[in-house]
Coordinates of C-alpha atoms in Angstrom, one line a residue:
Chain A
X249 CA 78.3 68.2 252.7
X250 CA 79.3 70.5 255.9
X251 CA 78.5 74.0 254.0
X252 CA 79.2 75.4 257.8
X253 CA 81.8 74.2 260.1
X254 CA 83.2 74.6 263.3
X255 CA 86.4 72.6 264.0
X256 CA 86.4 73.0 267.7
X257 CA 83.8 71.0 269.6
X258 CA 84.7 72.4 272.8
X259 CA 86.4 75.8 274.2
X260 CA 87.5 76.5 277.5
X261 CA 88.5 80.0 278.9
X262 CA 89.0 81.9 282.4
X263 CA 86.3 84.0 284.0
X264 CA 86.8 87.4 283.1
X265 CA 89.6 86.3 279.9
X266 CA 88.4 86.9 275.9
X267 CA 86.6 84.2 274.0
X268 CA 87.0 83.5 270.4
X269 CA 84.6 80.9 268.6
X270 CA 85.7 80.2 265.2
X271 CA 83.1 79.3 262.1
X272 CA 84.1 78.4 258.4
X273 CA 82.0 78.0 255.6
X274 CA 82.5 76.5 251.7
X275 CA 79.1 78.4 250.1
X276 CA 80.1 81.5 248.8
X277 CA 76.2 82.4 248.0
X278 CA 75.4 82.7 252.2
X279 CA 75.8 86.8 252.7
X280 CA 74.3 86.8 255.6
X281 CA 75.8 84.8 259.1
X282 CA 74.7 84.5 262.8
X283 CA 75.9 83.2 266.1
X284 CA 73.0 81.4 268.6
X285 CA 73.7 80.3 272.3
X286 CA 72.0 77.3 273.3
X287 CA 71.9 76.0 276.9
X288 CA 70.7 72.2 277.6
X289 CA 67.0 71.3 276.9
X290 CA 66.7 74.6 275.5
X291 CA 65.7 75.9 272.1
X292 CA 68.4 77.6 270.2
X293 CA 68.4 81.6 271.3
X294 CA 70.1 84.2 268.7
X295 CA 72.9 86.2 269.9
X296 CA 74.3 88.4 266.9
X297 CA 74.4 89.1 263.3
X298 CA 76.1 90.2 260.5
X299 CA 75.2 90.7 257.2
X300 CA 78.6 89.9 254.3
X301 CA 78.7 94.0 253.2
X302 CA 80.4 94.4 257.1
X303 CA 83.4 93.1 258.8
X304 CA 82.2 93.9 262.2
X305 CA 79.6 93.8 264.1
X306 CA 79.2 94.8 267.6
X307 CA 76.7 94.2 270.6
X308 CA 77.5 94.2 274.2
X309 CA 79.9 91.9 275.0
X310 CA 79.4 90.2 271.5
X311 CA 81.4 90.8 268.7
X312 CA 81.5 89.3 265.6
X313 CA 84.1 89.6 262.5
X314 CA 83.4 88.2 259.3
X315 CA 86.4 88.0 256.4
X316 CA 84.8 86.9 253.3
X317 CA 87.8 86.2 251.4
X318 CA 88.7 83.4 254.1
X319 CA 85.1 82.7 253.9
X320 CA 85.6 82.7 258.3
X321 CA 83.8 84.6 260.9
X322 CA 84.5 84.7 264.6
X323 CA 83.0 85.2 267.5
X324 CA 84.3 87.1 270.2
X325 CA 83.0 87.5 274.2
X326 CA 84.8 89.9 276.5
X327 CA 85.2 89.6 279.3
X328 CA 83.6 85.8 279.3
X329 CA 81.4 85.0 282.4
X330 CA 80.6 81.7 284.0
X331 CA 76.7 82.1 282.6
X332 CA 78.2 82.4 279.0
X333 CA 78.9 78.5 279.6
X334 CA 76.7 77.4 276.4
X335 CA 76.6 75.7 273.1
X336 CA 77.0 78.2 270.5
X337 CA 76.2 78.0 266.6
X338 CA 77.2 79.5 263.7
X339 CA 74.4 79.6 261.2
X340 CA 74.3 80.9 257.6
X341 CA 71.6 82.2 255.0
X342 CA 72.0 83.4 251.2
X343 CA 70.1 85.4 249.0
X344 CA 69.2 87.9 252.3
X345 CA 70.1 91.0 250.1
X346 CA 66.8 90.1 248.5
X347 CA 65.0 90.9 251.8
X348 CA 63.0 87.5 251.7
X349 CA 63.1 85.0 254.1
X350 CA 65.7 81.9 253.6
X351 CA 66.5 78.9 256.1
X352 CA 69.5 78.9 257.9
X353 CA 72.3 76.3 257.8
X354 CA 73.6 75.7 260.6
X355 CA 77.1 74.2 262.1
X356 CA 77.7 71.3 264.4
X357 CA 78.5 73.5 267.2
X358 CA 80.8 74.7 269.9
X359 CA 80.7 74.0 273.4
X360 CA 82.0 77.0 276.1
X361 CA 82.8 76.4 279.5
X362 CA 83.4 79.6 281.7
X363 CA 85.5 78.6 284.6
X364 CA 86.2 80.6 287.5
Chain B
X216 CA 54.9 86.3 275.8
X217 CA 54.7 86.0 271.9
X218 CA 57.5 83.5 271.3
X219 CA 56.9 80.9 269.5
X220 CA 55.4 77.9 271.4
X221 CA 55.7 74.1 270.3
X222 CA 54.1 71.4 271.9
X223 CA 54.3 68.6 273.6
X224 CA 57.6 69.5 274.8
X225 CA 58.2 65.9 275.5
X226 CA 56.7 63.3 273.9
X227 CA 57.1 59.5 274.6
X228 CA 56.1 57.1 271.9
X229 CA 56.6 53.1 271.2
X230 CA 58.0 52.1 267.8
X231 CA 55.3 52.0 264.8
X232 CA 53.2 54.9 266.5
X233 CA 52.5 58.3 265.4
X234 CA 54.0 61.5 266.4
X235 CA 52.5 65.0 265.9
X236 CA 54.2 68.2 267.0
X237 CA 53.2 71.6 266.7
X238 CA 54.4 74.9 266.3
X239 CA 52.8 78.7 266.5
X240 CA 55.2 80.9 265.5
X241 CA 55.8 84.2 266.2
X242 CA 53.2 87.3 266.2
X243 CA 53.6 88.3 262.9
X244 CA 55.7 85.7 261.4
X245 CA 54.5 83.5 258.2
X246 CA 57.6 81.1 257.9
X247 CA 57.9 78.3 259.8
X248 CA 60.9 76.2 259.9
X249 CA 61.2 72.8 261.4
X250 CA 65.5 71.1 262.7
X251 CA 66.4 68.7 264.2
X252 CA 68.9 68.1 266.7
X253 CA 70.1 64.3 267.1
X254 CA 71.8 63.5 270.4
X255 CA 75.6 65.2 270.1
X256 CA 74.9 66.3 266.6
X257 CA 73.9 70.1 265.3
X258 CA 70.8 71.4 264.2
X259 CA 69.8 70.2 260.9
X260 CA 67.6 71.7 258.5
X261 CA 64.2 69.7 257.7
X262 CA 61.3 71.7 256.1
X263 CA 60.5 75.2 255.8
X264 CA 56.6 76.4 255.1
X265 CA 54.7 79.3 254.9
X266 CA 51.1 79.1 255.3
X267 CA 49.6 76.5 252.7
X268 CA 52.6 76.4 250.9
X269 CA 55.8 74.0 251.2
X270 CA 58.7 76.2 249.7
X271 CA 62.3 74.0 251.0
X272 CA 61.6 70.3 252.3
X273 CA 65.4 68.9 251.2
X274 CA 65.7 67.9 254.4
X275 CA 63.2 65.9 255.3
X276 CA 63.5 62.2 255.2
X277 CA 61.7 60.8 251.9
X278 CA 59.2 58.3 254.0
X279 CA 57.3 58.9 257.2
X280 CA 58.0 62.4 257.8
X281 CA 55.3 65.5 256.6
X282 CA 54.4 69.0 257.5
X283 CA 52.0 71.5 256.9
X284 CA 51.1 74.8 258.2
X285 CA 47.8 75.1 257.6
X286 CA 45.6 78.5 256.6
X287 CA 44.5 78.0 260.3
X288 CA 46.1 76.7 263.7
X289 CA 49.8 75.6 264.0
X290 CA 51.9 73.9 261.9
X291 CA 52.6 69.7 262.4
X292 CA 55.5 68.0 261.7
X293 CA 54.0 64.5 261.9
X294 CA 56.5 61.6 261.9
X295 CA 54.4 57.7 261.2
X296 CA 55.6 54.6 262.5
X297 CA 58.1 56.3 264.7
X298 CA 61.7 53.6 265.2
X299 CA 64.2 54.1 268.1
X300 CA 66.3 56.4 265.5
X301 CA 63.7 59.3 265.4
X302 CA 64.5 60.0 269.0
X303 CA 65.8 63.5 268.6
X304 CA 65.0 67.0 269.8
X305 CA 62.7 68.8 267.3
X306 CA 63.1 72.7 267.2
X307 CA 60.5 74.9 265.3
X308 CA 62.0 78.4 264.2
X309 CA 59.9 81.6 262.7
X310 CA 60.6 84.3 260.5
X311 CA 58.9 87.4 259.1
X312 CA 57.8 86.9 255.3
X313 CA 60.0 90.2 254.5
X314 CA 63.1 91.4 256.2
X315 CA 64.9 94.8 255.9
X316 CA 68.3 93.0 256.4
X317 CA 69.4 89.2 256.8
X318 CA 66.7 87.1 257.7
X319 CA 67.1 86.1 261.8
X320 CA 65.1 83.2 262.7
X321 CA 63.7 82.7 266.0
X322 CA 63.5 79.5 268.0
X323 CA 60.4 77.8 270.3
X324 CA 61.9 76.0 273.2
X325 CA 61.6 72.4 271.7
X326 CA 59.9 69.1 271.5
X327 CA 61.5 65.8 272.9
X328 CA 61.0 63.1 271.3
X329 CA 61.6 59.6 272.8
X330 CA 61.1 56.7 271.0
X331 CA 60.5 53.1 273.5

């Protein structure tokens, strides 16, 4: 039972062009969803948030939408750069308006590649 | 640095031995959460402890695998009579006990297990 899912394995995009990393989820109880980079032999590193009372949410580079009716969030990187070449996971929680601590479910992953 | 450490970060072991690995989390932190990461699969949820107290293990396997996180020290996810298919990367995440919005959990750099 995928509760989190991201349909593309792999994403490719230009130096310097916009990239969009799509996420999907089926558990209407997660409220609150976030995006991780992970590079090869390399623990999982957390990139952004956002918590299901926004839309947007916006760091850097990093931006990331969430539309709760589509149950969808996205992640987008502009401009993309060659050391943005990562594995990156969406991961969801529930019950976070509570303010207690939950485990994170996360999806199967998408793999960027940042070419010049 | 205050991260949160595991170790061995690679471990080597022949089928029917034991395999401990450890994890301090974070300064501050009392959740502890153990994934795994099969080759070319996500991360998938195991256990998650807070000190002396199990409080989600749905994802650990039903034989060989246990974890604790003792009053003192770090916690162990110990796996007996290891077989070729427990050759995985194992990541241990933290978390604070309360959060003021969205619980973000943050990763140690791994422990590779191989399995001979």
């Amino acid at each position: 039972d995928q509760q989190v899912k991201q349909n593309s394995p792999s994403l490719s995009v230009q130096e310097g062009r916009i990239s969009i990393l799509n996420c999907d989820y089926t558990n209407s109880m997660f409220d609150y969803f976030l995006w991780y980079k992970k590079y090869p032999a390399e623990g999982p590193t957390f990139l952004i948030s956002i918590s299901s009372i926004k839309d947007k949410n916006e760091d850097g580079r990093f931006t990331v939408f969430l539309n709760k009716s589509a149950k969808h969030l996205s992640l987008h990187i502009v401009p993309s750069q060659p050391g943005d070449s990562a594995v990156y996971f969406c991961a969801a929680s529930a019950g976070s308006s509570t303010g207690t601590a939950s485990k994170l479910t996360f999806g199967t992953g998408t793999r960027l590649q940042v070419t010049l | 640095n205050a991260g949160v450490m595991q170790n061995p970060r690679h471990l080597v072991r022949r089928r029917g031995q034991e395999a401990r690995l450890r994890c301090s989390p974070m300064k501050g932190h009392s959740h502890v959460y153990w994934y795994r990461q099969l080759p070319e699969e996500g991360l998938k949820f195991m256990v998650y402890l807070q000190k002396e107290n199990i409080i989600d293990e749905s994802g650990m396997p039903k034989e060989r695998f246990s974890a604790e996180f003792p009053k003192e020290g770090p916690s162990i996810l110990r796996i007996q009579q290891v077989v070729r298919g427990d050759s995985a990367a194992y990541f241990c995440a933290s978390s604070p006990q309360w959060t003021l919005s969205g619980n973000t959990i943050y990763f140690g750099e791994g422990s590779w297990l191989t399995v001979v």
